[in-house]
Tab-separated table of C-alpha atoms and ligand atoms in Angstrom:
chain	number	residue	atom	x	y	z
A	1	UNK	CA	115.811	92.274	110.084
A	2	UNK	CA	119.053	94.355	110.057
A	3	UNK	CA	122.206	92.235	110.620
A	4	UNK	CA	125.296	93.174	112.578
A	5	UNK	CA	128.753	91.552	112.980
A	6	UNK	CA	130.559	92.225	116.233
A	7	UNK	CA	134.209	91.096	116.606
A	8	UNK	CA	135.997	90.807	119.944
A	9	UNK	CA	139.810	90.488	120.084
A	10	UNK	CA	141.953	88.573	122.472
A	11	UNK	CA	142.064	91.046	125.389
A	12	UNK	CA	138.331	91.476	125.143
A	13	UNK	CA	137.836	87.685	125.773
A	14	UNK	CA	140.871	87.190	128.002
A	15	UNK	CA	138.975	85.621	130.945
A	16	UNK	CA	135.477	84.565	132.005
A	17	UNK	CA	134.526	88.019	133.389
A	18	UNK	CA	135.466	89.652	130.084
A	19	UNK	CA	133.467	87.040	128.167
A	20	UNK	CA	130.483	87.910	130.300
A	21	UNK	CA	131.113	91.606	129.551
A	22	UNK	CA	131.099	90.752	125.784
A	23	UNK	CA	127.739	89.095	126.326
A	24	UNK	CA	126.432	92.495	127.637
A	25	UNK	CA	127.607	94.261	124.508
A	26	UNK	CA	125.895	91.534	122.423
A	27	UNK	CA	122.659	91.907	124.431
A	28	UNK	CA	122.518	95.655	123.772
A	29	UNK	CA	122.546	95.030	120.003
A	30	UNK	CA	120.097	92.121	120.143
A	31	UNK	CA	117.766	94.380	122.185
A	32	UNK	CA	118.160	97.098	119.617
A	33	UNK	CA	116.700	94.677	117.071
A	34	UNK	CA	119.767	93.358	115.234
A	35	UNK	CA	120.389	89.782	114.148
A	36	UNK	CA	123.933	89.394	115.539
A	37	UNK	CA	126.915	87.269	114.404
A	38	UNK	CA	129.744	87.557	116.905
A	39	UNK	CA	133.322	86.688	115.812
A	40	UNK	CA	135.819	85.936	118.583
A	41	UNK	CA	139.571	85.666	118.838
A	42	UNK	CA	141.417	83.278	121.195
A	43	UNK	CA	142.099	84.552	124.760
A	44	UNK	CA	145.034	86.954	124.625
A	45	UNK	CA	148.345	85.159	124.671
A	46	UNK	CA	146.748	81.851	123.760
A	47	UNK	CA	147.737	81.780	120.073
A	48	UNK	CA	151.305	82.696	120.981
A	49	UNK	CA	151.391	79.846	123.394
A	50	UNK	CA	150.018	77.414	120.799
A	51	UNK	CA	152.564	78.546	118.204
A	52	UNK	CA	155.277	78.136	120.831
A	53	UNK	CA	154.247	74.550	121.461
A	54	UNK	CA	154.294	73.739	117.712
A	55	UNK	CA	157.757	75.203	117.353
A	56	UNK	CA	158.946	73.367	120.426
A	57	UNK	CA	157.900	69.992	119.150
A	58	UNK	CA	158.794	70.533	115.523
A	59	UNK	CA	160.917	73.368	114.154
A	60	UNK	CA	160.101	72.617	110.497
A	61	UNK	CA	156.564	71.714	111.184
A	62	UNK	CA	153.843	70.405	108.861
A	63	UNK	CA	151.736	73.468	108.164
A	64	UNK	CA	148.453	71.406	108.293
A	65	UNK	CA	149.150	70.349	111.834
A	66	UNK	CA	150.295	73.869	112.752
A	67	UNK	CA	146.766	75.002	111.808
A	68	UNK	CA	145.097	72.106	113.653
A	69	UNK	CA	146.869	73.334	116.783
A	70	UNK	CA	146.636	77.128	116.510
A	71	UNK	CA	142.976	77.221	115.404
A	72	UNK	CA	141.992	75.698	118.772
A	73	UNK	CA	142.167	78.915	120.788
A	74	UNK	CA	139.113	80.288	118.978
A	75	UNK	CA	137.155	77.063	119.404
A	76	UNK	CA	137.344	77.510	123.200
A	77	UNK	CA	136.255	81.180	123.255
A	78	UNK	CA	133.421	80.658	120.728
A	79	UNK	CA	131.961	77.870	122.957
A	80	UNK	CA	132.436	79.859	126.121
A	81	UNK	CA	130.694	82.976	124.762
A	82	UNK	CA	127.803	80.867	123.398
A	83	UNK	CA	127.478	79.470	126.954
A	84	UNK	CA	127.678	82.903	128.566
A	85	UNK	CA	124.852	84.090	126.268
A	86	UNK	CA	122.771	80.991	126.990
A	87	UNK	CA	123.311	81.426	130.724
A	88	UNK	CA	122.032	84.963	130.443
A	89	UNK	CA	118.957	83.746	128.675
A	90	UNK	CA	119.655	84.386	124.963
A	91	UNK	CA	119.704	81.531	122.473
A	92	UNK	CA	123.194	81.312	120.964
A	93	UNK	CA	125.151	78.739	119.027
A	94	UNK	CA	128.843	78.446	118.341
A	95	UNK	CA	130.185	77.886	114.819
A	96	UNK	CA	133.624	76.711	113.806
A	97	UNK	CA	135.039	77.779	110.418
A	98	UNK	CA	134.308	74.388	108.823
A	99	UNK	CA	130.759	74.328	110.087
A	100	UNK	CA	129.748	77.504	108.302
A	101	UNK	CA	131.763	76.863	106.135
A	102	UNK	CA	134.440	79.566	105.622
A	103	UNK	CA	136.170	78.150	102.550
A	104	UNK	CA	139.813	79.089	102.011
A	105	UNK	CA	142.718	78.131	99.770
A	106	UNK	CA	145.276	75.688	101.111
A	107	UNK	CA	147.968	78.220	102.115
A	108	UNK	CA	148.043	76.830	105.604
A	109	UNK	CA	149.133	79.442	108.167
A	110	UNK	CA	148.097	82.398	106.033
A	111	UNK	CA	145.111	81.063	104.052
A	112	UNK	CA	142.914	83.326	101.980
A	113	UNK	CA	139.132	83.226	102.232
A	114	UNK	CA	137.553	82.090	98.930
A	115	UNK	CA	133.881	82.009	99.804
A	116	UNK	CA	131.606	81.925	102.800
A	117	UNK	CA	128.155	80.312	102.917
A	118	UNK	CA	126.036	82.544	105.141
A	119	UNK	CA	122.853	80.391	104.830
A	120	UNK	CA	123.250	78.479	108.081
A	121	UNK	CA	123.906	81.635	110.094
A	122	UNK	CA	120.834	83.299	108.584
A	123	UNK	CA	118.702	80.225	109.329
A	124	UNK	CA	119.885	80.502	112.927
A	125	UNK	CA	118.787	84.182	112.984
A	126	UNK	CA	115.331	82.865	112.036
A	127	UNK	CA	115.410	80.875	115.282
A	128	UNK	CA	116.494	84.103	117.109
A	129	UNK	CA	119.927	82.597	117.673
A	130	UNK	CA	123.023	84.683	118.095
A	131	UNK	CA	125.802	83.095	116.020
A	132	UNK	CA	129.146	82.916	117.834
A	133	UNK	CA	131.862	82.319	115.296
A	134	UNK	CA	135.443	81.102	115.885
A	135	UNK	CA	137.553	83.745	114.043
A	136	UNK	CA	140.896	83.118	112.365
A	137	UNK	CA	139.924	79.708	110.946
A	138	UNK	CA	138.454	78.250	107.800
A	139	UNK	CA	138.526	74.977	105.866
A	140	UNK	CA	140.170	73.881	102.654
A	141	UNK	CA	137.294	72.071	101.092
A	142	UNK	CA	139.142	69.650	98.820
A	143	UNK	CA	141.247	68.168	101.680
A	144	UNK	CA	138.683	68.975	104.457
A	145	UNK	CA	141.516	70.349	106.562
A	146	UNK	CA	141.334	73.305	108.996
A	147	UNK	CA	143.216	76.335	107.881
A	148	UNK	CA	144.128	79.634	109.648
A	149	UNK	CA	144.148	83.091	108.166
A	150	UNK	CA	147.423	84.495	109.438
A	151	UNK	CA	148.053	86.351	112.703
A	152	UNK	CA	145.392	88.859	113.450
A	153	UNK	CA	143.123	86.989	111.048
A	154	UNK	CA	139.933	87.246	113.154
A	155	UNK	CA	139.528	90.807	111.833
A	156	UNK	CA	139.336	89.356	108.356
A	157	UNK	CA	136.852	86.614	109.455
A	158	UNK	CA	134.616	89.300	110.835
A	159	UNK	CA	134.599	91.594	107.806
A	160	UNK	CA	134.269	88.700	105.367
A	161	UNK	CA	131.328	87.296	107.333
A	162	UNK	CA	129.750	90.765	107.334
A	163	UNK	CA	130.056	90.852	103.552
A	164	UNK	CA	128.659	87.269	103.217
A	165	UNK	CA	125.518	87.970	105.304
A	166	UNK	CA	125.113	91.502	103.938
A	167	UNK	CA	125.427	92.987	107.443
A	168	UNK	CA	124.652	96.640	107.937
A	169	UNK	CA	127.879	97.129	109.905
A	170	UNK	CA	130.892	95.317	111.257
A	171	UNK	CA	132.083	96.523	114.656
A	172	UNK	CA	135.636	95.507	115.585
A	173	UNK	CA	135.901	95.685	119.408
A	174	UNK	CA	139.439	95.885	120.786
A	175	UNK	CA	141.422	97.263	123.667
A	176	UNK	CA	141.620	100.813	122.273
A	177	UNK	CA	138.614	103.014	121.454
A	178	UNK	CA	139.483	103.464	117.774
A	179	UNK	CA	142.196	104.022	115.221
A	180	UNK	CA	144.679	106.625	116.352
A	181	UNK	CA	147.147	108.813	114.490
A	182	UNK	CA	149.764	106.339	115.729
A	183	UNK	CA	150.019	103.549	118.292
A	184	UNK	CA	148.629	105.268	121.473
A	185	UNK	CA	150.784	102.931	123.553
A	186	UNK	CA	153.943	104.507	122.100
A	187	UNK	CA	152.814	108.021	121.693
A	188	UNK	CA	150.534	109.297	124.516
A	189	UNK	CA	149.783	112.389	122.440
A	190	UNK	CA	148.258	110.264	119.651
A	191	UNK	CA	144.732	111.367	118.657
A	192	UNK	CA	141.728	109.111	117.945
A	193	UNK	CA	140.413	109.616	114.438
A	194	UNK	CA	136.630	109.782	113.922
A	195	UNK	CA	137.197	108.545	110.336
A	196	UNK	CA	139.996	107.177	108.249
A	197	UNK	CA	139.948	106.350	104.540
A	198	UNK	CA	140.279	102.813	103.385
A	199	UNK	CA	143.398	103.510	101.416
A	200	UNK	CA	144.993	105.074	104.518
A	201	UNK	CA	143.959	102.261	106.829
A	202	UNK	CA	145.369	99.735	104.278
A	203	UNK	CA	148.750	101.483	104.355
A	204	UNK	CA	148.680	101.929	108.127
A	205	UNK	CA	147.955	98.255	108.574
A	206	UNK	CA	150.549	97.019	106.097
A	207	UNK	CA	153.156	99.375	107.514
A	208	UNK	CA	152.913	98.055	111.025
A	209	UNK	CA	149.714	99.343	112.821
A	210	UNK	CA	148.353	96.003	114.002
A	211	UNK	CA	144.984	97.323	115.080
A	212	UNK	CA	143.489	95.699	111.990
A	213	UNK	CA	144.800	92.858	109.862
A	214	UNK	CA	145.622	94.151	106.373
A	215	UNK	CA	143.337	91.676	104.614
A	216	UNK	CA	140.355	92.747	106.697
A	217	UNK	CA	140.761	96.317	105.304
A	218	UNK	CA	141.002	94.931	101.739
A	219	UNK	CA	137.809	92.963	102.196
A	220	UNK	CA	136.037	95.952	103.789
A	221	UNK	CA	137.185	98.157	100.863
A	222	UNK	CA	136.227	95.721	98.096
A	223	UNK	CA	132.826	94.707	99.560
A	224	UNK	CA	132.063	98.176	101.027
A	225	UNK	CA	131.562	96.896	104.494
A	226	UNK	CA	130.845	99.736	106.995
A	227	UNK	CA	133.532	98.933	109.546
A	228	UNK	CA	134.108	100.544	112.901
A	229	UNK	CA	136.955	100.029	115.383
A	230	UNK	CA	135.803	100.557	118.934
A	231	UNK	CA	136.412	99.570	122.557
A	232	UNK	CA	135.065	96.587	124.401
A	233	UNK	CA	136.009	98.349	127.637
A	234	UNK	CA	133.339	101.064	127.129
A	235	UNK	CA	130.171	100.758	129.265
A	236	UNK	CA	128.098	98.129	127.477
A	237	UNK	CA	125.052	100.361	128.079
A	238	UNK	CA	126.641	103.523	126.731
A	239	UNK	CA	129.481	102.820	124.258
A	240	UNK	CA	131.165	105.297	121.989
A	241	UNK	CA	131.085	104.861	118.277
A	242	UNK	CA	134.860	104.520	117.665
A	243	UNK	CA	136.498	105.064	114.297
A	244	UNK	CA	134.726	104.510	111.003
A	245	UNK	CA	136.830	103.193	108.013
A	246	UNK	CA	135.254	104.859	105.025
A	247	UNK	CA	135.650	106.308	101.536
A	248	UNK	CA	138.032	109.254	101.122
A	249	UNK	CA	135.113	111.378	99.887
A	250	UNK	CA	133.317	110.848	103.156
A	251	UNK	CA	135.989	112.681	105.164
A	252	UNK	CA	135.496	116.446	105.250
A	253	UNK	CA	138.615	117.732	106.829
A	254	UNK	CA	141.508	115.917	105.241
A	255	UNK	CA	145.032	116.315	106.711
A	256	UNK	CA	148.100	115.953	104.521
A	257	UNK	CA	149.433	113.288	106.841
A	258	UNK	CA	146.840	111.145	108.707
A	259	UNK	CA	149.020	108.792	110.650
A	260	UNK	CA	152.438	107.444	111.476
A	261	UNK	CA	153.098	103.678	111.502
A	262	UNK	CA	156.130	101.681	112.421
A	263	UNK	CA	157.274	98.104	111.853
A	264	UNK	CA	159.920	96.625	114.054
A	265	UNK	CA	160.147	93.346	112.074
A	266	UNK	CA	162.470	94.602	109.383
A	267	UNK	CA	166.033	93.555	108.707
A	268	UNK	CA	168.549	95.171	106.391
A	269	UNK	CA	170.952	93.404	104.058
A	270	UNK	CA	173.757	95.154	102.247
A	271	UNK	CA	175.775	93.515	99.527
A	272	UNK	CA	179.112	95.216	98.965
A	273	UNK	CA	180.880	95.575	95.624
A	274	UNK	CA	178.287	93.816	93.454
A	275	UNK	CA	179.170	93.762	89.759
A	276	UNK	CA	177.480	96.739	88.088
A	277	UNK	CA	176.147	94.964	85.010
A	278	UNK	CA	172.758	93.840	83.565
A	279	UNK	CA	171.252	90.790	85.199
A	280	UNK	CA	172.733	91.243	88.647
A	281	UNK	CA	169.539	92.439	90.289
A	282	UNK	CA	167.804	89.338	88.943
A	283	UNK	CA	170.476	87.034	90.219
A	284	UNK	CA	169.884	88.397	93.708
A	285	UNK	CA	166.129	88.827	93.824
A	286	UNK	CA	164.961	85.848	91.785
A	287	UNK	CA	166.302	83.209	94.219
A	288	UNK	CA	164.827	85.128	97.138
A	289	UNK	CA	161.411	85.348	95.437
A	290	UNK	CA	161.543	81.620	94.640
A	291	UNK	CA	162.044	80.975	98.373
A	292	UNK	CA	158.923	83.100	99.081
A	293	UNK	CA	161.000	85.882	100.712
A	294	UNK	CA	159.424	89.296	100.337
A	295	UNK	CA	161.854	92.089	99.687
A	296	UNK	CA	160.727	95.521	100.730
A	297	UNK	CA	162.928	98.582	100.348
A	298	UNK	CA	165.732	98.391	97.709
A	299	UNK	CA	168.530	100.947	97.242
A	300	UNK	CA	171.311	100.676	94.670
A	301	UNK	CA	174.137	103.098	94.967
A	302	UNK	CA	175.745	104.493	91.828
A	303	UNK	CA	179.269	103.132	91.666
A	304	UNK	CA	182.470	105.176	91.723
A	305	UNK	CA	184.305	102.971	89.282
A	306	UNK	CA	181.443	101.916	87.059
A	307	UNK	CA	182.396	98.332	87.809
A	308	UNK	CA	180.921	97.577	91.191
A	309	UNK	CA	178.093	98.928	93.293
A	310	UNK	CA	176.569	98.484	96.797
A	311	UNK	CA	173.046	97.148	97.035
A	312	UNK	CA	170.860	97.473	100.180
A	313	UNK	CA	167.416	95.958	100.736
A	314	UNK	CA	165.159	94.873	103.532
A	315	UNK	CA	163.352	91.630	104.417
A	316	UNK	CA	161.289	90.709	107.467
A	317	UNK	CA	163.190	89.591	110.551
A	318	UNK	CA	161.592	86.117	110.185
A	319	UNK	CA	163.183	85.718	106.689
A	320	UNK	CA	166.543	87.315	107.546
A	321	UNK	CA	168.609	84.170	108.247
A	322	UNK	CA	167.063	82.342	105.301
A	323	UNK	CA	167.805	85.297	102.966
A	324	UNK	CA	171.473	85.435	104.097
A	325	UNK	CA	171.895	81.697	103.549
A	326	UNK	CA	170.416	81.909	100.059
A	327	UNK	CA	172.661	84.857	99.106
A	328	UNK	CA	175.754	83.111	100.458
A	329	UNK	CA	174.833	79.987	98.462
A	330	UNK	CA	174.599	82.153	95.344
A	331	UNK	CA	177.634	84.242	96.108
A	332	UNK	CA	179.758	83.062	93.209
A	333	UNK	CA	176.958	83.747	90.677
A	334	UNK	CA	176.048	87.160	92.088
A	335	UNK	CA	179.685	88.212	92.707
A	336	UNK	CA	179.683	90.424	95.791
A	337	UNK	CA	182.622	91.027	98.079
A	338	UNK	CA	180.800	90.920	101.465
A	339	UNK	CA	177.367	90.807	103.024
A	340	UNK	CA	176.487	93.064	105.935
A	341	UNK	CA	173.282	92.636	107.883
A	342	UNK	CA	171.388	94.623	110.551
A	343	UNK	CA	168.324	93.401	112.502
A	344	UNK	CA	168.057	96.244	114.961
A	345	UNK	CA	166.292	98.498	112.500
A	346	UNK	CA	162.771	99.856	112.242
A	347	UNK	CA	160.711	101.190	109.371
A	348	UNK	CA	158.784	104.327	110.146
A	349	UNK	CA	156.082	105.516	107.717
A	350	UNK	CA	153.913	108.640	107.335
A	351	UNK	CA	150.592	107.998	105.585
A	352	UNK	CA	147.984	110.388	104.135
A	353	UNK	CA	145.971	110.703	100.947
A	354	UNK	CA	146.699	114.406	101.095
A	355	UNK	CA	150.300	113.650	99.988
A	356	UNK	CA	148.980	113.180	96.400
A	357	UNK	CA	148.482	116.897	96.151
A	358	UNK	CA	151.274	118.279	98.410
A	359	UNK	CA	154.950	118.456	97.507
A	360	UNK	CA	157.789	118.312	99.930
A	361	UNK	CA	156.056	116.306	102.633
A	362	UNK	CA	158.811	113.781	103.002
A	363	UNK	CA	161.659	116.353	102.720
A	364	UNK	CA	160.350	117.990	105.935
A	365	UNK	CA	160.675	114.739	107.708
A	366	UNK	CA	164.277	114.133	106.619
A	367	UNK	CA	165.226	117.514	107.965
A	368	UNK	CA	163.401	116.988	111.310
A	369	UNK	CA	165.002	113.626	111.832
A	370	UNK	CA	168.447	114.976	110.924
A	371	UNK	CA	167.945	117.798	113.493
A	372	UNK	CA	167.382	115.119	116.145
A	373	UNK	CA	170.525	113.204	115.057
A	374	UNK	CA	168.595	110.293	113.567
A	375	UNK	CA	170.405	108.653	110.685
A	376	UNK	CA	168.280	107.363	107.762
A	377	UNK	CA	169.448	104.113	106.271
A	378	UNK	CA	166.922	103.807	103.455
A	379	UNK	CA	163.932	105.652	102.058
A	380	UNK	CA	160.919	104.636	99.938
A	381	UNK	CA	158.025	106.724	98.795
A	382	UNK	CA	154.809	106.090	96.989
A	383	UNK	CA	151.687	108.156	96.226
A	384	UNK	CA	150.198	108.322	99.755
A	385	UNK	CA	153.091	107.336	101.998
A	386	UNK	CA	156.848	107.501	102.610
A	387	UNK	CA	158.997	105.235	104.797
A	388	UNK	CA	162.401	105.644	106.364
A	389	UNK	CA	164.537	102.844	107.799
A	390	UNK	CA	166.436	103.855	110.977
A	391	UNK	CA	168.137	102.280	113.951
A	392	UNK	CA	165.660	100.717	116.315
A	393	UNK	CA	166.871	102.615	119.305
A	394	UNK	CA	165.435	105.791	117.808
A	395	UNK	CA	161.937	104.375	117.218
A	396	UNK	CA	160.057	106.395	119.866
A	397	UNK	CA	162.025	109.569	119.154
A	398	UNK	CA	161.455	109.388	115.430
A	399	UNK	CA	157.698	108.484	115.695
A	400	UNK	CA	157.124	111.305	118.116
A	401	UNK	CA	159.152	113.755	116.044
A	402	UNK	CA	157.075	113.056	112.926
A	403	UNK	CA	153.848	113.006	114.843
A	404	UNK	CA	154.535	116.511	116.121
A	405	UNK	CA	155.910	117.693	112.771
A	406	UNK	CA	152.712	116.904	110.908
A	407	UNK	CA	150.460	118.471	113.546
A	408	UNK	CA	148.984	115.228	114.792
A	409	UNK	CA	149.567	115.745	118.573
A	410	UNK	CA	146.376	116.104	120.511
A	411	UNK	CA	145.791	119.454	122.132
B	1	ADP	P1	142.874	92.574	119.247
B	1	ADP	O1	143.451	91.456	120.151
B	1	ADP	O2	141.631	93.161	119.806
B	1	ADP	O3	142.804	92.156	117.874
B	1	ADP	P2	145.336	93.955	118.658
B	1	ADP	O4	146.402	93.848	119.741
B	1	ADP	O5	145.503	93.052	117.465
B	1	ADP	O6	143.915	93.728	119.324
B	1	ADP	O7	145.256	95.444	118.134
B	1	ADP	C1	145.004	96.538	119.041
B	1	ADP	C2	146.317	97.192	119.327
B	1	ADP	O8	146.807	97.841	118.168
B	1	ADP	C3	146.229	98.355	120.340
B	1	ADP	O9	146.318	97.870	121.664
B	1	ADP	C4	147.391	99.311	119.951
B	1	ADP	O10	148.471	99.145	120.777
B	1	ADP	C5	147.778	98.794	118.540
B	1	ADP	N1	147.849	99.826	117.584
B	1	ADP	C6	148.956	100.055	116.675
B	1	ADP	N2	148.739	101.141	115.935
B	1	ADP	C7	147.544	101.653	116.325
B	1	ADP	C8	146.742	102.790	115.817
B	1	ADP	N3	147.256	103.585	114.866
B	1	ADP	N4	145.572	103.036	116.402
B	1	ADP	C9	145.135	102.216	117.394
B	1	ADP	N5	145.784	101.150	117.840
B	1	ADP	C10	147.012	100.803	117.345
B	2	LIG	N1	144.169	84.555	117.688
B	2	LIG	C1	144.712	84.910	116.393
B	2	LIG	C2	146.065	85.712	116.636
B	2	LIG	O1	146.422	85.870	117.769
B	2	LIG	C3	143.847	85.649	115.526
B	2	LIG	C4	143.375	86.993	116.068
B	2	LIG	O2	143.527	87.314	117.178
B	2	LIG	O3	142.859	87.793	115.230
B	2	LIG	O4	146.725	85.953	115.663
B	3	MG	MG1	144.201	91.925	116.305
């Protein structure tokens, strides 16, 4: 029989009524003849609360115990949904990551799935059981310890399980009815997309659109999982299809720019009067890399005097203080005069596979932002996207300006 994975995010399972509503969505698909595996997140706000408790008790916590705590939110919702389904008369069974098992590496807190054994789930289908799976969690087999997949990781659980059981489709139910041209909560004129290409969704997600976790898009792309994003708030008896993530070739009317994303968790660091000689970039970026700090945008200014130069780059807000401390500790070796930092910055990106074949797409944006008095601190471009770093106070203005500029506003 055809198999289906349905994933429900935190707002969709936020309380008992909503869990019952999820059961109605599941019933529809079971009645349509699917063998169903449901993946659930923790109730909205739960994971934040759990992370908060961990930080309160131990600032530099043991990552294994962090995972033991934060994985628990999904254990609760998987059991509750299984009960809701059973109450309504459908056989259902909950599954924790280790019970399936969802095997991961040991990168606690942001573990990667290595393999999933779908046999137990499929056996359950044979007994007409709906499988209700705790998302976000797996197990590191050698140590037997619970791992978690990074924030937003239930999306990845769902797509990876869909690949493991060769599901026909993976439906990601959330609190919006699809993927929009930008976050509809920030730009009311954002338009829902019927389809978006894997590459574009990958960029959108990695550049700040948290509607899907980046890794879930990678898994969908590699394993060709037919993935939809749709709303759990639609009428369970008459839902809309949502947005399909698909191959570029399957999209007929391709825009130059498909979407605008923004990431508020950037911080900028500028090193003044760095010696302009070979090896300096390495002396800055090697210690940061060794501390697992990801550097994003990098700009080096050509020096006036051929002796010193200014170097600007960005890191995530979470790494900002650590990066500063490492650079200060290496000040003598790097040889800069001062370090300036800014955390109230945001990275705004425009994404579209059409950029490959159109010139001047970014230039239009620079002009439009300048006309609105928005100063650009840094720029990066690649084949299908460009990003600008600006002051955070201009976020809404800049996102809306670019959204209108590229013809994305809904009529
Ligand atoms: P869930 O808890 O269901 O996983 P998330 O909060 O992780 O839901 O993701 C859904 C949210 O993503 C939406 O409420 C929306 O505000 C945000 N979002 C950001 N960018 C986009 C976009 N381009 N399209 C749709 N939603 C977006
Ligand atoms: N509950 C986890 C989180 O909040 C995983 C998820 O919702 O996808 O990050
Ligand atoms: Mg999410």
